[in-house]
Coordinates of C-alpha atoms in Angstrom, one line a residue:
X61 CA -27.1 43.4 34.0
X62 CA -27.1 43.9 30.2
X63 CA -23.5 45.1 30.5
X64 CA -22.5 42.0 32.3
X65 CA -24.2 39.9 29.7
X66 CA -22.4 41.8 26.9
X67 CA -19.1 41.4 28.7
X68 CA -19.7 37.7 29.2
X69 CA -20.6 37.2 25.6
X70 CA -17.5 39.1 24.5
X71 CA -15.3 36.9 26.7
X72 CA -16.9 33.7 25.3
X73 CA -16.5 35.1 21.7
X74 CA -12.9 35.9 22.4
X75 CA -12.3 32.4 23.8
X76 CA -14.0 30.8 20.8
X77 CA -11.8 32.8 18.5
X78 CA -8.7 31.9 20.5
X79 CA -9.6 28.1 20.4
X80 CA -10.3 28.2 16.7
X81 CA -7.1 30.1 16.0
X82 CA -5.1 27.6 18.1
X83 CA -6.7 24.8 16.3
X84 CA -5.8 26.4 13.0
X85 CA -2.2 26.9 14.1
X86 CA -2.0 23.3 15.3
X87 CA -3.1 22.1 11.8
X88 CA -0.6 24.3 10.1
X89 CA 2.4 23.4 12.3
X90 CA 1.7 19.7 12.7
X91 CA 3.5 17.1 10.6
X92 CA 1.1 16.0 8.0
X93 CA 1.9 12.3 7.8
X94 CA -0.9 11.0 10.0
X95 CA -3.5 13.3 8.4
X96 CA -2.2 12.5 4.9
X97 CA -2.9 8.8 5.3
X98 CA -5.8 8.7 7.7
X99 CA -7.6 12.1 7.7
X100 CA -10.0 11.1 4.9
X101 CA -11.6 8.6 7.2
X102 CA -13.2 11.3 9.3
X103 CA -15.0 12.7 6.3
X104 CA -16.7 9.3 5.7
X105 CA -16.6 7.2 8.9
X106 CA -20.2 6.2 8.3
X107 CA -19.3 4.8 4.9
X108 CA -16.5 2.5 6.0
X109 CA -17.4 -1.2 6.4
X110 CA -13.9 -2.7 6.8
X111 CA -11.0 -1.4 8.9
X112 CA -7.5 -2.8 8.4
X113 CA -5.0 -2.8 11.4
X114 CA -1.4 -3.7 11.5
X115 CA 2.2 -2.6 10.9
X116 CA 4.1 -1.5 7.7
X117 CA 3.5 -5.0 6.4
X118 CA -0.2 -4.1 6.2
X119 CA 0.0 -0.5 5.1
X120 CA 2.3 -1.7 2.2
X121 CA 0.5 -5.0 1.6
X122 CA -3.3 -4.3 1.6
X123 CA -4.8 -1.8 -0.9
X124 CA -8.4 -0.8 -0.1
X125 CA -8.9 0.8 -3.5
X126 CA -8.0 -2.4 -5.3
X127 CA -10.7 -4.2 -3.3
X128 CA -13.1 -1.3 -4.1
X129 CA -12.5 -1.7 -7.9
X130 CA -13.0 -5.5 -7.9
X131 CA -15.6 -6.0 -5.1
X132 CA -17.0 -2.7 -4.1
X133 CA -15.7 -3.2 -0.6
X134 CA -15.5 0.1 1.4
X135 CA -12.3 -0.4 3.4
X136 CA -9.8 1.9 5.2
X137 CA -6.3 0.9 6.0
X138 CA -5.3 2.2 9.5
X139 CA -2.1 0.2 9.6
X140 CA 1.1 2.2 10.2
X141 CA 4.8 1.8 10.2
X142 CA 6.1 0.2 13.4
X143 CA 2.7 -0.3 14.9
X144 CA 2.7 -3.2 17.4
X145 CA -0.6 -4.9 18.1
X146 CA -1.2 -2.9 21.4
X147 CA -0.9 0.3 19.3
X148 CA -3.4 -1.2 16.8
X149 CA -5.8 -2.0 19.7
X150 CA -5.8 1.7 20.8
X151 CA -6.2 2.8 17.2
X152 CA -9.3 0.7 17.0
X153 CA -10.6 2.0 20.4
X154 CA -10.2 5.6 19.1
X155 CA -11.9 4.7 15.8
X156 CA -14.9 3.3 17.7
X157 CA -15.5 6.8 19.1
X158 CA -16.5 7.8 15.5
X159 CA -18.2 4.8 14.0
X160 CA -18.5 1.0 14.1
X161 CA -17.3 -0.9 11.1
X162 CA -18.8 -4.3 10.1
X163 CA -15.4 -5.9 10.0
X164 CA -11.8 -5.5 11.3
X165 CA -8.8 -7.2 9.6
X166 CA -5.8 -7.5 11.9
X167 CA -2.4 -8.5 10.7
X168 CA -0.5 -10.7 13.2
X169 CA 3.0 -9.6 12.5
X170 CA 4.9 -8.9 15.8
X171 CA 3.1 -11.6 17.8
X172 CA 6.4 -12.9 19.0
X173 CA 7.6 -9.4 20.0
X174 CA 7.2 -8.2 23.6
X175 CA 6.8 -4.5 23.1
X176 CA 3.7 -2.3 23.1
X177 CA 5.2 0.2 20.7
X178 CA 8.1 0.3 18.3
X179 CA 11.4 0.2 20.0
X180 CA 13.0 2.1 17.1
X181 CA 11.3 5.5 17.2
X182 CA 8.5 7.3 19.0
X183 CA 7.7 9.0 15.6
X184 CA 5.9 5.8 14.6
X185 CA 3.4 6.3 17.4
X186 CA 2.9 9.9 16.2
X187 CA 1.9 8.5 12.8
X188 CA -0.6 6.2 14.3
X189 CA -2.2 8.6 16.8
X190 CA -1.8 12.3 15.7
X191 CA -4.9 12.1 13.5
X192 CA -7.1 11.6 16.5
X193 CA -8.3 14.7 18.4
X194 CA -7.7 14.9 22.2
X195 CA -10.3 12.7 23.9
X196 CA -10.8 10.4 26.9
X197 CA -9.9 7.4 24.8
X198 CA -6.8 9.0 23.4
X199 CA -5.7 9.9 27.0
X200 CA -6.3 6.2 28.0
X201 CA -4.2 5.1 25.1
X202 CA -1.3 7.3 26.0
X203 CA -1.5 6.2 29.7
X204 CA -1.5 2.6 28.8
X205 CA 1.2 2.6 26.1
X206 CA 3.6 4.6 28.4
X207 CA 3.6 2.0 31.2
X208 CA 7.1 0.4 31.5
X209 CA 8.0 1.8 28.0
X210 CA 11.7 2.9 28.1
X211 CA 11.6 4.7 24.8
X212 CA 8.3 6.6 25.4
X213 CA 9.3 7.6 28.9
X214 CA 12.0 9.8 27.4
X215 CA 9.3 11.9 25.8
X216 CA 6.4 14.0 27.2
X217 CA 2.9 12.4 27.1
X218 CA 1.5 15.8 26.1
X219 CA 3.4 15.4 22.8
X220 CA 1.0 12.7 21.8
X221 CA -2.2 14.1 23.4
X222 CA -1.9 17.5 21.7
X223 CA 0.3 17.6 18.6
X224 CA 0.6 21.4 18.7
X225 CA 2.7 21.1 21.8
X226 CA 5.2 19.0 19.8
X227 CA 5.2 20.9 16.5
X228 CA 4.6 24.5 17.5
X229 CA 8.3 25.4 16.9
X230 CA 8.2 24.2 13.3
X231 CA 7.7 27.7 12.0
X232 CA 11.1 27.8 10.4
X233 CA 10.5 24.5 8.6
X234 CA 7.0 25.3 7.2
X235 CA 6.5 24.8 3.5
X236 CA 3.8 25.5 1.0
X237 CA 2.3 22.1 1.6
X238 CA 1.8 22.8 5.3
X239 CA -0.9 25.4 4.3
X240 CA -2.7 23.1 1.8
X241 CA -4.3 19.9 3.1
X242 CA -3.3 17.0 0.9
X243 CA -4.5 13.5 1.4
X244 CA -3.7 10.2 -0.2
X245 CA -6.4 8.6 -2.5
X246 CA -5.3 5.2 -1.3
X247 CA -7.6 5.1 1.8
X248 CA -4.6 4.8 4.1
X249 CA -2.4 2.4 2.1
X250 CA 1.1 3.2 1.0
X251 CA 2.6 1.7 -2.2
X252 CA 6.2 0.6 -2.6
X253 CA 7.5 0.3 -6.2
X254 CA 10.8 -1.5 -6.4
X255 CA 12.3 -5.0 -6.5
X256 CA 14.8 -6.6 -4.1
X257 CA 16.5 -10.0 -3.9
X258 CA 14.8 -11.9 -1.1
X259 CA 16.7 -13.5 1.7
X260 CA 16.7 -17.3 1.9
X261 CA 13.4 -18.6 3.1
X262 CA 12.2 -22.0 4.3
X263 CA 8.8 -22.6 5.7
X264 CA 9.0 -24.3 9.1
X265 CA 6.5 -26.8 10.5
X266 CA 3.2 -25.4 11.7
X267 CA 3.8 -27.4 15.0
X268 CA 6.6 -24.9 15.9
X269 CA 5.0 -22.0 17.7
X270 CA 6.0 -19.1 20.0
X271 CA 5.5 -20.1 23.6
X272 CA 5.7 -16.7 25.2
X273 CA 2.7 -14.7 26.2
X274 CA 3.9 -11.4 24.8
X275 CA 2.2 -8.0 24.9
X276 CA 1.2 -8.5 21.3
X277 CA -0.5 -11.8 22.1
X278 CA -2.4 -10.2 25.0
X279 CA -3.6 -7.3 22.8
X280 CA -4.5 -9.4 19.9
X281 CA -6.9 -11.2 22.1
X282 CA -8.2 -7.9 23.4
X283 CA -8.9 -6.8 19.8
X284 CA -10.8 -10.0 19.1
X285 CA -12.8 -9.7 22.4
X286 CA -13.6 -6.0 21.7
X287 CA -14.8 -6.9 18.2
X288 CA -17.0 -9.7 19.5
X289 CA -18.4 -7.5 22.2
X290 CA -19.3 -4.9 19.5
X291 CA -20.7 -7.4 17.0
X292 CA -17.8 -6.7 14.6
X293 CA -16.5 -9.5 12.4
X294 CA -12.7 -10.1 13.0
X295 CA -10.4 -11.6 10.5
X296 CA -6.7 -12.4 11.3
X297 CA -4.0 -12.3 8.7
X298 CA -0.2 -12.9 8.4
X299 CA 1.0 -11.2 5.3
X300 CA 3.6 -12.9 3.1
X301 CA 7.3 -12.1 3.2
X302 CA 10.5 -14.2 3.6
X303 CA 10.0 -14.6 7.3
X304 CA 12.6 -15.9 9.7
X305 CA 12.0 -18.8 12.0
X306 CA 10.9 -16.7 15.1
X307 CA 8.4 -14.6 13.1
X308 CA 7.1 -17.9 11.5
X309 CA 6.5 -19.3 15.0
X310 CA 4.4 -16.2 15.7
X311 CA 2.4 -16.8 12.5
X312 CA 1.8 -20.4 13.6
X313 CA 0.6 -19.3 17.1
X314 CA -2.1 -17.2 15.4
X315 CA -3.7 -20.4 14.2
X316 CA -4.3 -21.4 17.9
X317 CA -5.6 -17.9 18.8
X318 CA -8.0 -17.9 15.8
X319 CA -9.3 -21.4 16.8
X320 CA -9.7 -20.3 20.5
X321 CA -11.9 -17.4 19.5
X322 CA -13.7 -19.0 16.5
X323 CA -12.4 -16.4 14.0
X324 CA -10.9 -16.9 10.6
X325 CA -7.2 -16.6 9.9
X326 CA -5.3 -16.3 6.6
X327 CA -1.7 -17.2 7.0
X328 CA -0.4 -16.1 3.6
X329 CA 2.8 -18.1 4.2
X330 CA 0.5 -21.1 3.7
X331 CA -1.7 -19.6 1.1
X332 CA -1.3 -19.7 -2.7
X333 CA -2.2 -16.2 -3.9
X334 CA 0.5 -16.1 -6.5
X335 CA 3.2 -14.4 -4.5
X336 CA 6.8 -14.9 -5.7
X337 CA 9.3 -13.3 -3.4
X338 CA 11.7 -12.8 -6.3
X339 CA 9.3 -10.4 -8.0
X340 CA 7.0 -9.2 -5.2
X341 CA 9.4 -8.0 -2.5
X342 CA 10.2 -4.3 -2.1
X343 CA 13.0 -5.1 0.3
X344 CA 14.9 -8.3 1.0
X345 CA 13.1 -9.6 4.1
X346 CA 10.0 -7.7 5.1
X347 CA 7.7 -5.6 2.8
X348 CA 5.8 -6.3 -0.4
X349 CA 6.0 -4.1 -3.5
X350 CA 3.0 -3.0 -5.6
X351 CA 2.9 -6.3 -7.5
X352 CA 2.8 -8.4 -4.3
X353 CA 0.3 -6.1 -2.6
X354 CA -2.0 -6.3 -5.6
X355 CA -2.0 -10.1 -5.3
X356 CA -2.7 -10.0 -1.6
X357 CA -5.5 -7.4 -2.0
X358 CA -7.1 -9.5 -4.8
X359 CA -7.1 -12.6 -2.7
X360 CA -8.3 -10.8 0.5
X361 CA -11.1 -9.0 -1.4
X362 CA -12.4 -12.3 -2.8
X363 CA -12.1 -14.0 0.6
X364 CA -14.1 -11.3 2.3
X365 CA -16.7 -11.3 -0.5
X366 CA -17.1 -15.1 -0.2
X367 CA -17.0 -15.5 3.6
X368 CA -18.7 -12.4 5.0
X369 CA -21.8 -10.3 4.5
X370 CA -20.0 -7.2 3.3
X371 CA -21.9 -5.1 0.8
X372 CA -20.8 -4.2 -2.7
X373 CA -21.2 -0.4 -2.9
X374 CA -20.2 0.2 -6.5
X375 CA -23.8 1.0 -7.6
X376 CA -24.6 2.8 -4.3
X377 CA -25.1 6.6 -4.9
X378 CA -23.9 7.3 -1.4
X379 CA -20.5 6.1 -2.5
X380 CA -20.3 8.0 -5.8
X381 CA -17.3 9.9 -4.6
X382 CA -15.4 6.7 -4.3
X383 CA -15.3 6.2 -8.0
X384 CA -13.9 9.7 -8.4
X385 CA -11.3 9.0 -5.8
X386 CA -10.5 5.8 -7.5
X387 CA -9.6 7.7 -10.7
X388 CA -7.3 9.9 -8.6
X389 CA -5.8 6.8 -7.1
X390 CA -5.0 5.4 -10.6
X391 CA -3.3 8.7 -11.4
X392 CA -1.2 8.4 -8.2
X393 CA -0.1 4.9 -9.3
X394 CA 0.8 6.1 -12.8
X395 CA 2.9 9.0 -11.4
X396 CA 4.8 6.6 -9.1
X397 CA 5.6 4.4 -12.1
X398 CA 6.7 7.4 -14.2
X399 CA 9.2 8.4 -11.5
X400 CA 11.2 5.2 -11.9
X401 CA 14.1 5.3 -14.2
X402 CA 14.8 1.7 -15.1
X403 CA 12.8 -0.9 -17.1
X404 CA 12.6 -3.5 -14.3
X405 CA 10.8 -1.1 -12.0
X406 CA 8.5 0.0 -14.8
X407 CA 7.6 -3.6 -15.6
X408 CA 7.1 -4.4 -11.9
X409 CA 4.7 -1.4 -11.5
X410 CA 2.9 -2.1 -14.8
X411 CA 1.7 -5.6 -13.7
X412 CA -1.0 -3.5 -12.2
X413 CA -4.5 -4.4 -13.7
X414 CA -5.4 -0.7 -14.2
X415 CA -2.8 -0.4 -17.0
X416 CA -2.4 -2.1 -20.4
X417 CA 1.0 -2.2 -22.0
X418 CA 2.6 -2.4 -25.4
X419 CA 6.3 -3.1 -25.0
X420 CA 8.9 -3.4 -27.8
X421 CA 12.4 -4.7 -27.3
X422 CA 14.7 -4.0 -30.2
X423 CA 17.0 -6.7 -31.6
X424 CA 19.8 -7.6 -29.2
X425 CA 18.4 -5.5 -26.4
X426 CA 20.2 -6.3 -23.1
X427 CA 16.9 -6.8 -21.3
X428 CA 16.0 -9.8 -23.4
X429 CA 18.7 -11.9 -21.8
X430 CA 18.5 -10.5 -18.3
X431 CA 17.0 -13.1 -15.9
X432 CA 15.4 -10.5 -13.6
X433 CA 13.7 -8.7 -16.5
X434 CA 12.4 -12.0 -17.9
X435 CA 11.2 -13.1 -14.4
X436 CA 9.3 -9.8 -14.1
X437 CA 7.7 -10.3 -17.5
X438 CA 6.6 -13.8 -16.5
X439 CA 5.0 -12.2 -13.4
X440 CA 2.6 -10.4 -15.8
X441 CA 1.3 -13.7 -17.0
X442 CA 2.4 -17.1 -15.7
X443 CA 1.2 -18.8 -18.9
X444 CA 3.4 -16.7 -21.2
X445 CA 6.3 -18.5 -22.9
X446 CA 9.0 -16.0 -21.8
X447 CA 11.8 -18.3 -23.0
X448 CA 10.9 -17.2 -26.5
X449 CA 12.3 -13.8 -25.8
X450 CA 15.7 -15.1 -24.8
X451 CA 15.8 -17.5 -27.7
X452 CA 15.0 -14.7 -30.2
X453 CA 16.9 -11.9 -28.6
X454 CA 18.6 -11.1 -31.9
X455 CA 15.2 -10.5 -33.6
X456 CA 13.7 -8.4 -30.8
X457 CA 10.1 -8.8 -29.5
X458 CA 6.8 -7.1 -29.2
X459 CA 4.7 -7.8 -26.1
X460 CA 1.1 -6.7 -25.5
X461 CA -0.3 -7.0 -22.0
X462 CA -4.1 -6.6 -21.5
X463 CA -6.8 -8.3 -19.4
X464 CA -4.1 -10.0 -17.3
X465 CA -2.7 -11.8 -20.4
X466 CA 0.6 -11.3 -22.2
X467 CA 0.9 -11.9 -25.9
X468 CA 4.3 -12.2 -27.6
X469 CA 5.2 -11.5 -31.2
X470 CA 8.6 -12.2 -32.7
X471 CA 9.3 -10.1 -35.9
X472 CA 10.4 -12.0 -39.0
X473 CA 13.2 -10.5 -41.0
X474 CA 12.1 -8.3 -43.9
X475 CA 8.4 -8.5 -42.9
X476 CA 6.1 -6.0 -41.4
X477 CA 4.6 -7.2 -38.1
X478 CA 1.0 -6.0 -37.3
X479 CA -1.0 -6.7 -34.2
X480 CA -4.3 -5.3 -32.7
X481 CA -5.3 -4.7 -29.1
X482 CA -7.7 -2.6 -27.1
X483 CA -5.3 0.4 -27.3
X484 CA -5.3 0.2 -31.1
X485 CA -3.3 -1.1 -34.1
X486 CA 0.4 -1.8 -33.7
X487 CA 2.9 -2.1 -36.5
X488 CA 6.7 -2.9 -36.6
X489 CA 9.0 -2.7 -39.6
X490 CA 12.3 -1.4 -40.7
X491 CA 13.9 0.1 -43.7
X492 CA 17.2 1.9 -43.0
X493 CA 15.7 2.6 -39.6
X494 CA 13.4 0.7 -37.1
X495 CA 9.8 1.8 -36.8
X496 CA 7.0 1.2 -34.3
X497 CA 3.6 2.7 -34.9
X498 CA 0.6 2.7 -32.6
X499 CA -2.5 4.0 -34.3
X500 CA -0.4 5.4 -37.1
X501 CA 2.1 7.4 -34.9
X502 CA 5.7 6.4 -35.2
X503 CA 7.1 6.2 -31.7
X504 CA 10.8 5.9 -32.5
X505 CA 12.9 9.0 -31.7
X506 CA 15.8 10.2 -33.8
X507 CA 18.1 8.9 -31.1
X508 CA 17.0 5.3 -31.5
X509 CA 15.7 3.8 -28.2
X510 CA 16.4 0.2 -27.2
X511 CA 12.9 -0.2 -25.6
X512 CA 9.6 1.5 -26.1
X513 CA 6.8 1.3 -23.6
X514 CA 3.3 2.5 -24.6
X515 CA 1.0 2.6 -21.5
X516 CA -2.8 2.9 -21.7
X517 CA -5.6 2.8 -19.2
X518 CA -7.2 -0.6 -19.0
X519 CA -10.7 0.9 -18.5
X520 CA -10.7 3.3 -21.4
X521 CA -7.8 2.1 -23.6
X522 CA -6.7 5.8 -23.8
X523 CA -3.0 6.5 -23.9
X524 CA -1.5 7.2 -20.5
X525 CA 2.2 7.6 -21.4
X526 CA 5.0 6.7 -23.8
X527 CA 8.4 6.0 -22.4
X528 CA 11.7 5.3 -24.2
X529 CA 14.7 3.5 -22.7
X530 CA 18.3 3.0 -23.7
X531 CA 20.7 0.3 -22.5
X532 CA 22.6 1.3 -19.4
X533 CA 26.3 0.9 -18.8
X534 CA 25.4 0.2 -15.2
X535 CA 25.1 -3.6 -14.8
X536 CA 22.4 -3.2 -12.1
X537 CA 20.2 -1.1 -14.3
X538 CA 19.2 -2.9 -17.5
X539 CA 17.7 0.2 -19.2
X540 CA 17.2 3.8 -18.2
X541 CA 14.6 6.4 -19.3
X542 CA 15.8 9.1 -21.6

């Protein structure tokens, strides 16, 4: 009998080793996109009060860590590219297997679309679901989303139930990053740093609504009903972008659905949160850039604080890791700005409240007469008299941005200009050469730059970076890093 027991124990041990090994192989060979954005949630599901659902509009448009900094809101963004509302419903159902948030924010883009999943690529569904282990709920999600789905029916269901089945043949493509788990500090959000010219936009009447009962309408109602059944607050949004008429009709329909269920709805097309499509669009007709998303996140965080009983956890010791993660998040933002090579993208990224900026444009710098550059500077502070820059382009200009305000200084010929800010003392003067000092250090290089940017951290006033630009021969790039 003891021999049988030993044999049985050996078999069980071997099976356990096999399962653990298979799980390890699955983690190594799987694509890391889903885990990169959403994996952190499973280390802290008991700490999350607010879950955000939606498509790329929401993953690019709502920043949980900005709401943490300003209001102590513990939120996680589970939106993903191409996620229709039925996909968001099943993401929520899977999340509820691990914990129950106090609040769910659902973006209502796609209401007028009649697909359950993106018609473009099945990879979008991988991004949404791969992070969830195999479970009864995940099986139910795959069964439901496959019904009458032409695109998904060309794939195997097991691909989505067990990622190892899909990715086991990636051995030849494995890289160092596949063996080291890396996760975003943004709690699911993805930042877009860039600027595009928006398409023409005209807000239609709120009386014009979508009259179809699409799959997205059906599943939005299912999300609201599920939240109400579980005692979860549900807030609907429609994030801002230069929406066409049909998408606007969908945004108008959400007013009726919100009223029907007695939930709040923020249609950002009808809300003044400071969005300017000329400065806040990453692409021409769909997504917000970092500047736009910061504005939306600031408005949304304040709205949640004022309208719901969601705790401020900034002084809560159980959330001490969030402040450390926030510091990593700030570094991520800085790195993304540093990777850009023209002054307009730098300015767009540095509207961010975590950074202060000292910016010097030398006399007759091309950027001082460029309408896009001036518009982006105005975006830093609507009260600033940016016209002064254009009027005095031949004299150059010093700008200091801190605490959300922009101060402008026009040098006088033959005189030393001095200014003080949180980052320190600034001085401009010229002899046979131009000079710009910050705290006694002359920042001009031997090869004279046309623009100097001194970046500091808003919280500590410590130097974060110094960047020098020269005028570019490319008419689309006003100045380039060198």
